[in-house]
PDB file of C-alpha atoms in Angstrom:
ATOM      1  CA  MET D   1       0.003   0.010   0.016  1.00 52.00           C
ATOM      2  CA  ARG D   2       1.276   3.471  -0.908  1.00 57.00           C
ATOM      3  CA  TRP D   3       0.086   6.633   0.767  1.00 55.00           C
ATOM      4  CA  PRO D   4      -0.884   9.498  -1.554  1.00 59.00           C
ATOM      5  CA  TRP D   5       2.125  11.586  -0.607  1.00 53.00           C
ATOM      6  CA  GLN D   6       4.599   8.800  -1.168  1.00 63.00           C
ATOM      7  CA  ARG D   7       6.460   8.324  -4.419  1.00 67.00           C
ATOM      8  CA  PRO D   8       6.029   5.098  -6.422  1.00 70.00           C
ATOM      9  CA  ALA D   9       8.342   2.215  -5.625  1.00 74.00           C
ATOM     10  CA  ARG D  10      11.192   1.516  -8.006  1.00 78.00           C
ATOM     11  CA  VAL D  11      13.126  -1.720  -8.729  1.00 85.00           C
ATOM     12  CA  ALA D  12      16.875  -1.762  -9.322  1.00 85.00           C
ATOM     13  CA  HIS D  13      18.360  -4.803 -11.012  1.00 86.00           C
ATOM     14  CA  CYS D  14      22.009  -5.777 -10.928  1.00 85.00           C
ATOM     15  CA  THR D  15      22.243  -8.383 -13.711  1.00 80.00           C
ATOM     16  CA  GLN D  16      26.027  -8.235 -14.109  1.00 88.00           C
ATOM     17  CA  PRO D  17      27.654 -10.240 -11.326  1.00 92.00           C
ATOM     18  CA  ARG D  18      29.357  -8.231  -8.635  1.00 93.00           C
ATOM     19  CA  MET D  19      32.437  -9.764  -6.977  1.00 94.00           C
ATOM     20  CA  LEU D  20      32.122 -10.135  -3.205  1.00 95.00           C
ATOM     21  CA  PRO D  21      35.116 -11.154  -1.056  1.00 94.00           C
ATOM     22  CA  CYS D  22      34.981 -14.331   0.997  1.00 94.00           C
ATOM     23  CA  ALA D  23      37.120 -15.947   3.651  1.00 94.00           C
ATOM     24  CA  THR D  24      38.827 -18.245   1.141  1.00 93.00           C
ATOM     25  CA  PRO D  25      41.973 -16.531  -0.243  1.00 92.00           C
ATOM     26  CA  ASP D  26      41.880 -15.514  -3.963  1.00 91.00           C
ATOM     27  CA  ILE D  27      38.276 -16.621  -4.427  1.00 94.00           C
ATOM     28  CA  TYR D  28      35.234 -14.393  -4.727  1.00 95.00           C
ATOM     29  CA  PHE D  29      31.496 -14.873  -4.675  1.00 96.00           C
ATOM     30  CA  GLU D  30      29.630 -13.779  -7.788  1.00 95.00           C
ATOM     31  CA  ALA D  31      26.418 -11.980  -6.736  1.00 95.00           C
ATOM     32  CA  THR D  32      23.434 -10.458  -8.503  1.00 94.00           C
ATOM     33  CA  PHE D  33      20.929  -8.225  -6.752  1.00 94.00           C
ATOM     34  CA  THR D  34      17.289  -7.148  -7.085  1.00 91.00           C
ATOM     35  CA  VAL D  35      16.286  -4.233  -4.840  1.00 89.00           C
ATOM     36  CA  GLU D  36      12.837  -2.661  -4.539  1.00 86.00           C
ATOM     37  CA  TRP D  37      13.030   0.803  -3.032  1.00 78.00           C
ATOM     38  CA  ARG D  38      11.155   4.090  -2.698  1.00 79.00           C
ATOM     39  CA  PRO D  39      12.790   7.542  -2.865  1.00 77.00           C
ATOM     40  CA  ALA D  40      12.057  10.083  -0.206  1.00 73.00           C
ATOM     41  CA  LEU D  41       9.849  13.041  -1.112  1.00 68.00           C
ATOM     42  CA  ARG D  42      12.582  15.652  -1.185  1.00 69.00           C
ATOM     43  CA  THR D  43      15.206  13.660  -3.023  1.00 65.00           C
ATOM     44  CA  ARG D  44      15.724  12.956  -6.721  1.00 69.00           C
ATOM     45  CA  PRO D  45      14.115   9.676  -7.800  1.00 63.00           C
ATOM     46  CA  SER D  46      17.072   8.435  -9.904  1.00 71.00           C
ATOM     47  CA  LEU D  47      19.098   6.792  -7.165  1.00 81.00           C
ATOM     48  CA  ASP D  48      19.324   3.264  -8.589  1.00 82.00           C
ATOM     49  CA  GLU D  49      23.141   3.123  -8.601  1.00 85.00           C
ATOM     50  CA  LEU D  50      23.352   4.548  -5.101  1.00 85.00           C
ATOM     51  CA  VAL D  51      20.892   1.981  -3.792  1.00 85.00           C
ATOM     52  CA  LEU D  52      22.721  -0.847  -5.508  1.00 88.00           C
ATOM     53  CA  SER D  53      26.206   0.266  -4.396  1.00 88.00           C
ATOM     54  CA  ARG D  54      25.116   0.485  -0.732  1.00 88.00           C
ATOM     55  CA  THR D  55      23.415  -2.870  -0.991  1.00 89.00           C
ATOM     56  CA  VAL D  56      26.493  -4.478  -2.565  1.00 92.00           C
ATOM     57  CA  ALA D  57      28.741  -2.906   0.049  1.00 92.00           C
ATOM     58  CA  ARG D  58      26.669  -4.245   2.915  1.00 91.00           C
ATOM     59  CA  ALA D  59      26.551  -7.683   1.290  1.00 93.00           C
ATOM     60  CA  GLY D  60      30.314  -7.625   0.925  1.00 94.00           C
ATOM     61  CA  GLU D  61      30.797  -6.916   4.634  1.00 94.00           C
ATOM     62  CA  ILE D  62      28.828 -10.035   5.449  1.00 94.00           C
ATOM     63  CA  ALA D  63      30.225 -12.293   2.704  1.00 95.00           C
ATOM     64  CA  ARG D  64      33.860 -11.856   3.822  1.00 95.00           C
ATOM     65  CA  HIS D  65      33.093 -13.970   6.935  1.00 95.00           C
ATOM     66  CA  PHE D  66      32.168 -17.089   4.965  1.00 96.00           C
ATOM     67  CA  THR D  67      34.345 -19.541   3.017  1.00 94.00           C
ATOM     68  CA  ALA D  68      33.744 -20.439  -0.569  1.00 93.00           C
ATOM     69  CA  ILE D  69      32.061 -23.767   0.283  1.00 92.00           C
ATOM     70  CA  GLU D  70      29.554 -21.831   2.473  1.00 94.00           C
ATOM     71  CA  VAL D  71      28.084 -19.957  -0.481  1.00 95.00           C
ATOM     72  CA  ARG D  72      24.475 -20.935   0.347  1.00 95.00           C
ATOM     73  CA  THR D  73      24.902 -19.962   3.995  1.00 96.00           C
ATOM     74  CA  ALA D  74      26.386 -16.641   2.973  1.00 96.00           C
ATOM     75  CA  GLN D  75      23.449 -16.020   0.627  1.00 95.00           C
ATOM     76  CA  ASP D  76      20.844 -16.692   3.319  1.00 95.00           C
ATOM     77  CA  THR D  77      22.667 -14.517   5.840  1.00 95.00           C
ATOM     78  CA  ILE D  78      22.984 -11.628   3.377  1.00 94.00           C
ATOM     79  CA  ASN D  79      19.306 -11.798   2.438  1.00 92.00           C
ATOM     80  CA  ALA D  80      18.299 -11.869   6.102  1.00 90.00           C
ATOM     81  CA  GLU D  81      20.426  -8.781   6.764  1.00 89.00           C
ATOM     82  CA  LEU D  82      19.126  -6.910   3.670  1.00 86.00           C
ATOM     83  CA  GLY D  83      15.602  -7.323   5.032  1.00 77.00           C
ATOM     84  CA  SER D  84      16.416  -5.901   8.454  1.00 70.00           C
ATOM     85  CA  GLY D  85      15.309  -2.474   9.590  1.00 58.00           C
ATOM     86  CA  GLN D  86      18.849  -1.115   9.789  1.00 58.00           C
ATOM     87  CA  HIS D  87      19.336  -1.621   6.054  1.00 57.00           C
ATOM     88  CA  THR D  88      15.859  -0.609   4.869  1.00 59.00           C
ATOM     89  CA  ARG D  89      15.849   2.823   6.579  1.00 60.00           C
ATOM     90  CA  GLY D  90      17.755   5.639   4.907  1.00 61.00           C
ATOM     91  CA  THR D  91      17.673   9.428   4.602  1.00 68.00           C
ATOM     92  CA  SER D  92      17.115   9.613   0.813  1.00 74.00           C
ATOM     93  CA  TYR D  93      15.306   6.373   0.161  1.00 76.00           C
ATOM     94  CA  ARG D  94      13.654   3.360   1.815  1.00 78.00           C
ATOM     95  CA  CYS D  95      14.496  -0.172   0.808  1.00 79.00           C
ATOM     96  CA  LEU D  96      11.291  -2.203   0.572  1.00 82.00           C
ATOM     97  CA  ALA D  97      12.757  -5.546  -0.465  1.00 84.00           C
ATOM     98  CA  ALA D  98      16.161  -6.822  -1.498  1.00 88.00           C
ATOM     99  CA  ARG D  99      17.510 -10.140  -2.557  1.00 91.00           C
ATOM    100  CA  ALA D 100      20.961 -11.434  -3.522  1.00 93.00           C
ATOM    101  CA  GLU D 101      21.846 -14.543  -5.560  1.00 94.00           C
ATOM    102  CA  LEU D 102      25.345 -15.837  -4.806  1.00 96.00           C
ATOM    103  CA  GLY D 103      27.386 -18.331  -6.811  1.00 95.00           C
ATOM    104  CA  LEU D 104      30.920 -19.322  -7.802  1.00 95.00           C
ATOM    105  CA  SER D 105      32.510 -19.074 -11.208  1.00 93.00           C
ATOM    106  CA  ALA D 106      33.857 -22.126 -13.059  1.00 93.00           C
ATOM    107  CA  GLU D 107      37.427 -20.919 -12.309  1.00 94.00           C
ATOM    108  CA  ALA D 108      36.634 -20.697  -8.605  1.00 93.00           C
ATOM    109  CA  HIS D 109      35.211 -24.255  -8.665  1.00 94.00           C
ATOM    110  CA  ALA D 110      38.383 -25.505 -10.375  1.00 94.00           C
ATOM    111  CA  THR D 111      40.583 -23.677  -7.874  1.00 93.00           C
ATOM    112  CA  MET D 112      38.670 -25.161  -4.940  1.00 92.00           C
ATOM    113  CA  ALA D 113      38.847 -28.664  -6.397  1.00 93.00           C
ATOM    114  CA  GLN D 114      42.623 -28.377  -6.893  1.00 94.00           C
ATOM    115  CA  ARG D 115      43.117 -27.082  -3.334  1.00 92.00           C
ATOM    116  CA  GLN D 116      41.019 -29.894  -1.893  1.00 92.00           C
ATOM    117  CA  ALA D 117      43.077 -32.439  -3.861  1.00 94.00           C
ATOM    118  CA  ASP D 118      46.326 -30.815  -2.604  1.00 94.00           C
ATOM    119  CA  GLU D 119      45.048 -30.858   0.993  1.00 93.00           C
ATOM    120  CA  GLU D 120      44.075 -34.491   0.713  1.00 94.00           C
ATOM    121  CA  ARG D 121      47.509 -35.377  -0.702  1.00 94.00           C
ATOM    122  CA  VAL D 122      49.242 -33.530   2.174  1.00 92.00           C
ATOM    123  CA  ARG D 123      47.031 -35.407   4.722  1.00 94.00           C
ATOM    124  CA  ARG D 124      47.961 -38.696   3.075  1.00 91.00           C
ATOM    125  CA  LEU D 125      51.684 -37.893   3.138  1.00 85.00           C
ATOM    126  CA  ARG D 126      51.468 -36.944   6.795  1.00 87.00           C
ATOM    127  CA  PHE D 127      49.666 -40.220   7.542  1.00 88.00           C
ATOM    128  CA  LEU D 128      52.336 -42.208   5.675  1.00 81.00           C
ATOM    129  CA  ARG D 129      55.079 -40.250   7.470  1.00 77.00           C
ATOM    130  CA  ALA D 130      53.601 -41.014  10.874  1.00 79.00           C
ATOM    131  CA  HIS D 131      52.701 -44.647  10.261  1.00 79.00           C
ATOM    132  CA  LEU D 132      55.154 -45.834   7.602  1.00 77.00           C
ATOM    133  CA  TYR D 133      58.149 -43.613   6.817  1.00 72.00           C
ATOM    134  CA  ASP D 134      59.055 -43.091  10.469  1.00 72.00           C
ATOM    135  CA  HIS D 135      59.462 -46.875  10.799  1.00 74.00           C
ATOM    136  CA  PRO D 136      62.308 -48.111   8.571  1.00 72.00           C
ATOM    137  CA  ASP D 137      61.330 -51.766   8.861  1.00 74.00           C
ATOM    138  CA  LEU D 138      57.772 -51.105   7.686  1.00 79.00           C
ATOM    139  CA  PHE D 139      59.047 -48.875   4.911  1.00 75.00           C
ATOM    140  CA  VAL D 140      61.338 -51.651   3.613  1.00 75.00           C
ATOM    141  CA  LEU D 141      58.572 -54.228   3.803  1.00 78.00           C
ATOM    142  CA  ASP D 142      56.297 -51.864   1.864  1.00 79.00           C
ATOM    143  CA  ARG D 143      58.958 -51.508  -0.842  1.00 77.00           C
ATOM    144  CA  ILE D 144      59.402 -55.301  -1.021  1.00 77.00           C
ATOM    145  CA  GLU D 145      55.666 -55.886  -1.391  1.00 78.00           C
ATOM    146  CA  GLN D 146      55.377 -53.352  -4.208  1.00 78.00           C
ATOM    147  CA  GLN D 147      58.256 -54.745  -6.207  1.00 75.00           C
ATOM    148  CA  ALA D 148      57.820 -57.794  -8.351  1.00 68.00           C
ATOM    149  CA  GLY D 149      60.435 -60.435  -7.619  1.00 70.00           C
ATOM    150  CA  CYS D 150      63.001 -60.625  -4.852  1.00 75.00           C
ATOM    151  CA  PRO D 151      65.138 -57.524  -4.396  1.00 74.00           C
ATOM    152  CA  GLY D 152      68.854 -57.774  -4.119  1.00 76.00           C
ATOM    153  CA  PRO D 153      70.843 -56.998  -0.960  1.00 75.00           C
ATOM    154  CA  GLU D 154      72.156 -53.715  -2.353  1.00 78.00           C
ATOM    155  CA  GLN D 155      68.636 -52.513  -3.123  1.00 76.00           C
ATOM    156  CA  VAL D 156      67.435 -53.484   0.346  1.00 76.00           C
ATOM    157  CA  ALA D 157      70.417 -51.630   1.826  1.00 77.00           C
ATOM    158  CA  ASP D 158      69.519 -48.516  -0.231  1.00 79.00           C
ATOM    159  CA  TRP D 159      65.948 -48.758   1.103  1.00 76.00           C
ATOM    160  CA  HIS D 160      67.274 -48.955   4.656  1.00 72.00           C
ATOM    161  CA  ARG D 161      69.394 -45.851   4.166  1.00 74.00           C
ATOM    162  CA  LEU D 162      66.477 -43.969   2.595  1.00 74.00           C
ATOM    163  CA  ALA D 163      64.155 -45.018   5.433  1.00 73.00           C
ATOM    164  CA  ARG D 164      66.663 -43.884   8.068  1.00 70.00           C
ATOM    165  CA  SER D 165      67.114 -40.594   6.238  1.00 70.00           C
ATOM    166  CA  LEU D 166      63.342 -40.010   6.134  1.00 67.00           C
ATOM    167  CA  ALA D 167      62.918 -40.899   9.762  1.00 65.00           C
ATOM    168  CA  ALA D 168      65.784 -38.649  10.971  1.00 62.00           C
ATOM    169  CA  SER D 169      65.370 -35.789   8.501  1.00 60.00           C
ATOM    170  CA  GLY D 170      64.723 -33.327  11.367  1.00 56.00           C
ATOM    171  CA  ARG D 171      67.667 -34.476  13.527  1.00 61.00           C
ATOM    172  CA  TRP D 172      70.811 -32.422  13.594  1.00 58.00           C
ATOM    173  CA  TRP D 173      73.198 -35.420  13.493  1.00 58.00           C
ATOM    174  CA  GLU D 174      71.738 -37.038  10.355  1.00 60.00           C
ATOM    175  CA  PRO D 175      74.145 -35.268   7.907  1.00 62.00           C
ATOM    176  CA  LEU D 176      77.085 -36.306  10.094  1.00 64.00           C
ATOM    177  CA  LEU D 177      75.899 -39.921  10.066  1.00 63.00           C
ATOM    178  CA  GLU D 178      75.591 -39.945   6.320  1.00 64.00           C
ATOM    179  CA  GLN D 179      79.057 -38.571   5.819  1.00 68.00           C
ATOM    180  CA  TRP D 180      80.513 -40.987   8.358  1.00 67.00           C
ATOM    181  CA  GLN D 181      78.795 -43.882   6.602  1.00 66.00           C
ATOM    182  CA  SER D 182      80.341 -42.890   3.294  1.00 67.00           C
ATOM    183  CA  VAL D 183      83.846 -42.664   4.809  1.00 67.00           C
ATOM    184  CA  GLY D 184      83.370 -45.952   6.661  1.00 63.00           C
ATOM    185  CA  ARG D 185      82.853 -47.976   3.471  1.00 63.00           C
ATOM    186  CA  GLY D 186      86.601 -48.114   2.990  1.00 64.00           C
ATOM    187  CA  PHE D 187      87.322 -49.615   6.462  1.00 67.00           C
ATOM    188  CA  THR D 188      87.178 -53.372   6.039  1.00 68.00           C
ATOM    189  CA  ASP D 189      89.712 -54.285   8.722  1.00 73.00           C
ATOM    190  CA  VAL D 190      88.312 -54.666  12.272  1.00 73.00           C
ATOM    191  CA  GLU D 191      91.254 -52.822  13.798  1.00 78.00           C
ATOM    192  CA  LEU D 192      90.809 -49.911  11.436  1.00 77.00           C
ATOM    193  CA  GLN D 193      87.135 -49.840  12.276  1.00 73.00           C
ATOM    194  CA  ASN D 194      87.889 -49.631  15.982  1.00 77.00           C
ATOM    195  CA  ARG D 195      90.434 -46.893  15.489  1.00 79.00           C
ATOM    196  CA  ALA D 196      87.992 -44.939  13.268  1.00 77.00           C
ATOM    197  CA  LEU D 197      85.302 -45.147  15.945  1.00 77.00           C
ATOM    198  CA  ILE D 198      87.765 -43.857  18.590  1.00 82.00           C
ATOM    199  CA  ALA D 199      88.829 -41.009  16.283  1.00 80.00           C
ATOM    200  CA  LEU D 200      85.204 -40.005  15.801  1.00 76.00           C
ATOM    201  CA  HIS D 201      84.560 -40.193  19.565  1.00 78.00           C
ATOM    202  CA  ASP D 202      87.580 -38.073  20.354  1.00 82.00           C
ATOM    203  CA  ALA D 203      86.731 -35.523  17.660  1.00 79.00           C
ATOM    204  CA  LEU D 204      83.232 -35.069  19.067  1.00 75.00           C
ATOM    205  CA  GLY D 205      84.640 -34.943  22.601  1.00 79.00           C
ATOM    206  CA  ALA D 206      87.076 -32.185  21.572  1.00 81.00           C
ATOM    207  CA  LEU D 207      84.149 -30.080  20.355  1.00 76.00           C
ATOM    208  CA  HIS D 208      82.770 -30.185  23.904  1.00 74.00           C
ATOM    209  CA  GLY D 209      86.167 -29.612  25.514  1.00 72.00           C
ATOM    210  CA  GLU D 210      86.415 -33.101  26.930  1.00 61.00           C
ATOM    211  CA  GLU D 211      89.641 -34.971  27.626  1.00 57.00           C
ATOM    212  CA  THR D 212      90.579 -37.694  25.116  1.00 51.00           C
ATOM    213  CA  SER D 213      93.461 -39.333  26.988  1.00 47.00           C
ATOM    214  CA  TYR D 214      91.622 -42.634  27.511  1.00 46.00           C
ATOM    215  CA  GLN D 215      91.928 -43.789  23.902  1.00 46.00           C
ATOM    216  CA  SER D 216      93.657 -47.041  24.773  1.00 44.00           C
ATOM    217  CA  THR D 217      90.820 -48.103  27.082  1.00 47.00           C
ATOM    218  CA  ARG D 218      88.222 -47.248  24.469  1.00 47.00           C
ATOM    219  CA  ILE D 219      89.961 -49.390  21.846  1.00 44.00           C
ATOM    220  CA  ALA D 220      89.718 -52.412  24.045  1.00 45.00           C
ATOM    221  CA  SER D 221      85.990 -51.758  24.807  1.00 48.00           C
ATOM    222  CA  VAL D 222      84.828 -51.555  21.181  1.00 46.00           C
ATOM    223  CA  PRO D 223      83.281 -54.869  20.032  1.00 49.00           C
ATOM    224  CA  ALA D 224      85.278 -56.620  17.388  1.00 45.00           C
ATOM    225  CA  LYS D 225      82.335 -57.075  15.015  1.00 46.00           C
ATOM    226  CA  VAL D 226      81.159 -53.421  14.992  1.00 42.00           C
ATOM    227  CA  SER D 227      80.908 -52.081  11.474  1.00 44.00           C
ATOM    228  CA  VAL D 228      81.389 -48.388  10.691  1.00 43.00           C
ATOM    229  CA  GLU D 229      78.858 -48.545   7.924  1.00 46.00           C
ATOM    230  CA  GLY D 230      76.129 -50.008  10.089  1.00 46.00           C
ATOM    231  CA  PRO D 231      73.517 -52.522   9.093  1.00 44.00           C
ATOM    232  CA  THR D 232      72.954 -52.858   5.366  1.00 44.00           C
ATOM    233  CA  ALA D 233      69.872 -55.053   5.343  1.00 38.00           C
TER     234      ALA D 233
END
């Protein structure tokens, strides 16, 4: 119902999608608007762009709190807000009814699908790291099951080294162990292995300022079958 002194209601259509920010980085909602409004008596009646711009601005303030997958929730919340008294009352016009239609572009859908696939891949890698790669024996068994035929000793040894490297990738001494393992491949004599172990112990002790005068006692205490290279299978 319109009183005689009131101006006729007008309808402003926004058919070209407006981009509204959302909580998902680099993705925007695409929104169209239909606003029914009535200009005040002492204002010019051609305020369509002003009405639309204010409506879009208010919708954008709400949309930024929702992620891209919450597009329907964002739409319902915006429409509820556009129908509230705070939005409908103005000095130069009165909003009688407003509605927004939100959606996502094909590019946004493709971006979301790729991100979901990446997140799932990261979750899978973390699961494997926690339950497989941090356990060298399970890692080697997994490699053996996936390979057709019986692997050779050298290949199994390479898997062991890779598994240990994965398990200790965050430990400070891992690079030192790898270098020592490479050097130790040339020590085939038991006596040389013992002397090499003592040299390594004394070198590390010197870094901490410890005395290294008990070398002779350490040589006698090293087991005869200790290998510098460590287990290879």
